[in-house]
Amino acid sequence: FNTLLLSVASVFFNTILPIILALFINEIQTKWFKKVVQTISYAPYFISMVVVVGMLFSFSDLESGIFNTIIKGLGGNPSNIMESPKLFPVIYVLSGLWQGLGWWAIIYVGTLSGVDQSLHEAAVIDGAGRMCRIWSINLPAIIPMAVIMLILSIGNMLSVGFEKVFLMQTNSNITVSEIISTYTYRVSLMRKLPQYSYATAIGLFNSVINIVLLVLANFISRKVGETSLW
């Protein structure tokens, strides 16, 4: 359940928000400002995962963390955010978006750069506004790429990033942060009597389910939207 919760939330936001960001970047007319926005948006992608999780713990520190400082300033009661089971999925998804949103949007920005500008010129002549052109020209141009990225994401749905989840785990949030990959690690390497065969079975099960999801998503996409990997 924890694995599916984090996966579904990540796939949902990681599919929609990069498209919105790419459409926004594509509408920026000033070249230098466009480059600045792109650089700022995808720079966090190159930060080490260990550093990102360390930043989360530092920012949410009960005494000196910036998050609790803001909460105190607004008259609220500070809390140990990283220890909260309820907030763990939110923190995981939001920090993932902060780190990867700009990088994921690059492929859509590249797709939009190939849109025939004569389509926009014709739409302007016909009286179409900016939002109408985005909806009728730009969005349909990147939908096929978005579908392919979604299929690949679904095929990797049960392979939630081990490193980040493991680093964010605490004794308080273990009930919501234990996923298939971290459980496999504990079973195979952190017990006095390692269960290598059991861990291998878990890994095989995980791979089989991922393959089934990938084939199913590709089949549905081919039947409904005529866009597929094969």
Short mmCIF file of C-alpha atoms in Angstrom, two decimals:
data_model
loop_
_atom_site.label_atom_id
_atom_site.label_comp_id
_atom_site.label_asym_id
_atom_site.label_seq_id
_atom_site.Cartn_x
_atom_site.Cartn_y
_atom_site.Cartn_z
CA PHE A 1 0.00 0.00 0.00
CA ASN A 2 2.79 2.43 0.89
CA THR A 3 4.56 1.68 -2.39
CA LEU A 4 1.43 2.24 -4.44
CA LEU A 5 0.54 5.42 -2.56
CA LEU A 6 3.91 7.04 -3.21
CA SER A 7 4.03 5.72 -6.79
CA VAL A 8 0.57 6.85 -7.85
CA ALA A 9 1.01 10.30 -6.29
CA SER A 10 4.44 10.72 -7.90
CA VAL A 11 3.28 9.52 -11.33
CA PHE A 12 0.24 11.81 -11.23
CA PHE A 13 2.10 14.99 -10.34
CA ASN A 14 5.25 14.12 -12.31
CA THR A 15 3.12 13.74 -15.44
CA ILE A 16 0.93 16.83 -15.20
CA LEU A 17 3.13 19.50 -13.63
CA PRO A 18 6.10 19.18 -16.04
CA ILE A 19 3.67 19.75 -18.92
CA ILE A 20 2.34 22.90 -17.26
CA LEU A 21 5.88 24.15 -16.58
CA ALA A 22 6.94 23.43 -20.17
CA LEU A 23 3.94 25.35 -21.53
CA PHE A 24 4.78 28.26 -19.24
CA ILE A 25 8.45 28.31 -20.26
CA ASN A 26 7.50 28.13 -23.93
CA GLU A 27 5.37 31.27 -23.57
CA ILE A 28 8.25 33.37 -22.21
CA GLN A 29 9.30 35.73 -24.98
CA THR A 30 12.46 37.23 -23.43
CA LYS A 31 15.31 34.84 -24.24
CA TRP A 32 17.55 35.65 -21.26
CA PHE A 33 14.67 35.36 -18.80
CA LYS A 34 13.62 32.08 -20.39
CA LYS A 35 17.13 30.68 -19.94
CA VAL A 36 17.21 31.86 -16.32
CA VAL A 37 13.88 30.14 -15.56
CA GLN A 38 15.04 26.93 -17.20
CA THR A 39 18.36 26.94 -15.34
CA ILE A 40 16.76 27.61 -11.96
CA SER A 41 14.07 24.98 -12.52
CA TYR A 42 16.36 22.08 -13.43
CA ALA A 43 19.40 22.96 -11.29
CA PRO A 44 18.07 21.04 -8.20
CA TYR A 45 18.15 17.83 -10.25
CA PHE A 46 21.94 17.73 -9.92
CA ILE A 47 21.89 17.90 -6.12
CA SER A 48 22.79 14.62 -4.44
CA MET A 49 19.87 12.74 -2.88
CA VAL A 50 21.77 12.56 0.40
CA VAL A 51 22.10 16.35 0.38
CA VAL A 52 18.41 16.82 -0.43
CA VAL A 53 17.28 14.63 2.47
CA GLY A 54 19.82 16.36 4.74
CA MET A 55 18.28 19.70 3.75
CA LEU A 56 14.82 18.38 4.60
CA PHE A 57 15.90 17.34 8.09
CA SER A 58 17.74 20.65 8.59
CA PHE A 59 14.82 22.80 7.39
CA SER A 60 12.33 20.91 9.56
CA ASP A 61 14.45 20.93 12.73
CA LEU A 62 12.29 21.51 15.79
CA GLU A 63 14.45 24.31 17.19
CA SER A 64 16.13 26.09 14.29
CA GLY A 65 14.45 24.77 11.14
CA ILE A 66 13.06 27.35 8.74
CA PHE A 67 9.71 25.54 8.47
CA ASN A 68 9.10 25.64 12.22
CA THR A 69 10.38 29.22 12.36
CA ILE A 70 7.68 30.20 9.87
CA ILE A 71 5.07 28.23 11.82
CA LYS A 72 6.09 30.02 15.02
CA GLY A 73 5.92 33.36 13.23
CA LEU A 74 2.37 32.62 12.13
CA GLY A 75 1.38 31.73 15.70
CA GLY A 76 1.37 27.96 15.30
CA ASN A 77 2.98 25.25 17.37
CA PRO A 78 6.24 23.80 16.00
CA SER A 79 6.41 20.06 15.38
CA ASN A 80 8.93 17.52 14.20
CA ILE A 81 7.76 17.42 10.60
CA MET A 82 10.02 14.61 9.39
CA GLU A 83 8.73 12.33 12.16
CA SER A 84 5.08 12.77 11.15
CA PRO A 85 3.55 9.72 9.39
CA LYS A 86 0.81 11.89 7.88
CA LEU A 87 3.25 14.33 6.30
CA PHE A 88 5.72 11.77 4.95
CA PRO A 89 3.95 11.18 1.58
CA VAL A 90 3.50 14.94 1.12
CA ILE A 91 7.15 15.69 1.88
CA TYR A 92 8.31 12.86 -0.39
CA VAL A 93 6.24 14.01 -3.37
CA LEU A 94 6.87 17.76 -2.95
CA SER A 95 10.63 17.35 -2.51
CA GLY A 96 10.68 15.09 -5.57
CA LEU A 97 8.86 17.72 -7.59
CA TRP A 98 11.26 20.44 -6.43
CA GLN A 99 14.22 18.36 -7.46
CA GLY A 100 13.02 16.93 -10.76
CA LEU A 101 10.25 19.13 -12.14
CA GLY A 102 12.47 21.30 -14.35
CA TRP A 103 14.46 18.33 -15.61
CA TRP A 104 11.31 16.39 -16.57
CA ALA A 105 9.96 19.46 -18.38
CA ILE A 106 12.99 19.64 -20.70
CA ILE A 107 11.68 16.94 -23.02
CA TYR A 108 8.36 18.78 -23.40
CA VAL A 109 10.11 22.10 -24.02
CA GLY A 110 12.11 20.38 -26.77
CA THR A 111 8.90 19.00 -28.27
CA LEU A 112 7.28 22.45 -28.25
CA SER A 113 10.27 23.95 -30.02
CA GLY A 114 9.42 21.77 -33.01
CA VAL A 115 5.85 23.06 -33.35
CA ASP A 116 5.27 24.72 -36.71
CA GLN A 117 5.01 28.47 -36.05
CA SER A 118 2.75 28.90 -39.08
CA LEU A 119 0.01 27.21 -37.04
CA HIS A 120 0.27 29.97 -34.42
CA GLU A 121 0.37 32.67 -37.10
CA ALA A 122 -2.76 31.28 -38.72
CA ALA A 123 -4.49 31.05 -35.34
CA VAL A 124 -3.62 34.67 -34.54
CA ILE A 125 -5.05 35.78 -37.87
CA ASP A 126 -8.24 33.86 -37.04
CA GLY A 127 -8.46 35.74 -33.74
CA ALA A 128 -7.34 33.00 -31.35
CA GLY A 129 -5.98 34.21 -28.02
CA ARG A 130 -2.92 32.87 -26.20
CA MET A 131 -4.81 30.39 -24.05
CA CYS A 132 -6.73 29.13 -27.06
CA ARG A 133 -3.49 28.58 -29.00
CA ILE A 134 -1.91 26.78 -26.03
CA TRP A 135 -4.92 24.50 -25.71
CA SER A 136 -5.43 23.85 -29.43
CA ILE A 137 -1.83 23.78 -30.76
CA ASN A 138 0.81 23.36 -28.06
CA LEU A 139 -0.96 20.88 -25.81
CA PRO A 140 -1.91 18.42 -28.60
CA ALA A 141 1.71 18.57 -29.81
CA ILE A 142 3.09 17.23 -26.54
CA ILE A 143 0.31 14.78 -25.66
CA PRO A 144 1.91 11.83 -27.55
CA MET A 145 5.20 12.36 -25.71
CA ALA A 146 3.33 12.71 -22.41
CA VAL A 147 1.56 9.41 -23.03
CA ILE A 148 4.86 7.64 -23.71
CA MET A 149 6.38 9.10 -20.53
CA LEU A 150 3.29 8.03 -18.59
CA ILE A 151 3.55 4.46 -19.90
CA LEU A 152 7.19 4.29 -18.86
CA SER A 153 6.31 5.67 -15.43
CA ILE A 154 3.54 3.11 -14.95
CA GLY A 155 5.95 0.34 -15.94
CA ASN A 156 8.23 1.48 -13.15
CA MET A 157 5.47 2.14 -10.63
CA LEU A 158 6.52 -0.37 -7.95
CA SER A 159 10.20 0.61 -8.15
CA VAL A 160 9.97 3.63 -5.86
CA GLY A 161 13.38 5.20 -5.25
CA PHE A 162 15.04 3.22 -2.47
CA GLU A 163 17.69 5.77 -1.50
CA LYS A 164 15.38 8.68 -0.74
CA VAL A 165 12.79 6.68 1.16
CA PHE A 166 15.44 4.85 3.19
CA LEU A 167 17.18 8.10 4.12
CA MET A 168 13.89 9.72 5.14
CA GLN A 169 12.78 6.80 7.30
CA THR A 170 12.57 7.23 11.06
CA ASN A 171 11.12 5.07 13.82
CA SER A 172 8.04 7.30 13.90
CA ASN A 173 7.16 7.24 10.20
CA ILE A 174 8.16 3.64 9.43
CA THR A 175 4.50 2.59 9.18
CA VAL A 176 4.01 4.75 6.07
CA SER A 177 7.57 4.81 4.71
CA GLU A 178 8.24 1.09 4.50
CA ILE A 179 8.05 0.17 0.81
CA ILE A 180 8.91 -2.96 -1.17
CA SER A 181 12.53 -2.00 -1.84
CA THR A 182 13.32 -1.02 1.76
CA TYR A 183 11.58 -4.15 3.06
CA THR A 184 13.66 -6.28 0.68
CA TYR A 185 16.81 -4.58 1.97
CA ARG A 186 15.89 -5.27 5.59
CA VAL A 187 15.00 -8.90 4.89
CA SER A 188 18.19 -9.64 2.97
CA LEU A 189 20.84 -7.58 4.76
CA MET A 190 19.67 -6.26 8.13
CA ARG A 191 18.57 -9.44 9.89
CA LYS A 192 20.71 -11.79 11.92
CA LEU A 193 19.56 -14.61 9.62
CA PRO A 194 19.32 -13.06 6.15
CA GLN A 195 16.56 -14.50 3.95
CA TYR A 196 18.18 -14.21 0.54
CA SER A 197 15.75 -16.52 -1.23
CA TYR A 198 12.75 -14.63 0.19
CA ALA A 199 14.26 -11.29 -0.84
CA THR A 200 14.91 -12.64 -4.34
CA ALA A 201 11.29 -13.78 -4.58
CA ILE A 202 10.12 -10.30 -3.59
CA GLY A 203 12.34 -8.74 -6.25
CA LEU A 204 11.03 -11.16 -8.89
CA PHE A 205 7.44 -10.43 -7.89
CA ASN A 206 8.14 -6.71 -8.15
CA SER A 207 9.64 -7.07 -11.63
CA VAL A 208 6.79 -9.24 -12.91
CA ILE A 209 4.14 -6.78 -11.70
CA ASN A 210 6.05 -3.89 -13.32
CA ILE A 211 6.14 -5.75 -16.65
CA VAL A 212 2.41 -6.51 -16.44
CA LEU A 213 1.62 -2.85 -15.70
CA LEU A 214 3.84 -1.70 -18.58
CA VAL A 215 2.18 -4.05 -21.10
CA LEU A 216 -1.29 -3.19 -19.83
CA ALA A 217 -0.67 0.58 -19.99
CA ASN A 218 0.78 0.26 -23.49
CA PHE A 219 -2.22 -1.82 -24.64
CA ILE A 220 -4.77 0.63 -23.26
CA SER A 221 -2.91 3.61 -24.73
CA ARG A 222 -2.73 1.97 -28.17
CA LYS A 223 -6.46 1.16 -28.14
CA VAL A 224 -7.66 4.50 -26.79
CA GLY A 225 -5.23 7.09 -28.13
CA GLU A 226 -3.29 5.23 -30.85
CA THR A 227 -0.02 6.16 -29.12
CA SER A 228 2.20 3.41 -27.72
CA LEU A 229 5.75 2.18 -27.27
CA TRP A 230 5.15 -0.80 -29.56
#
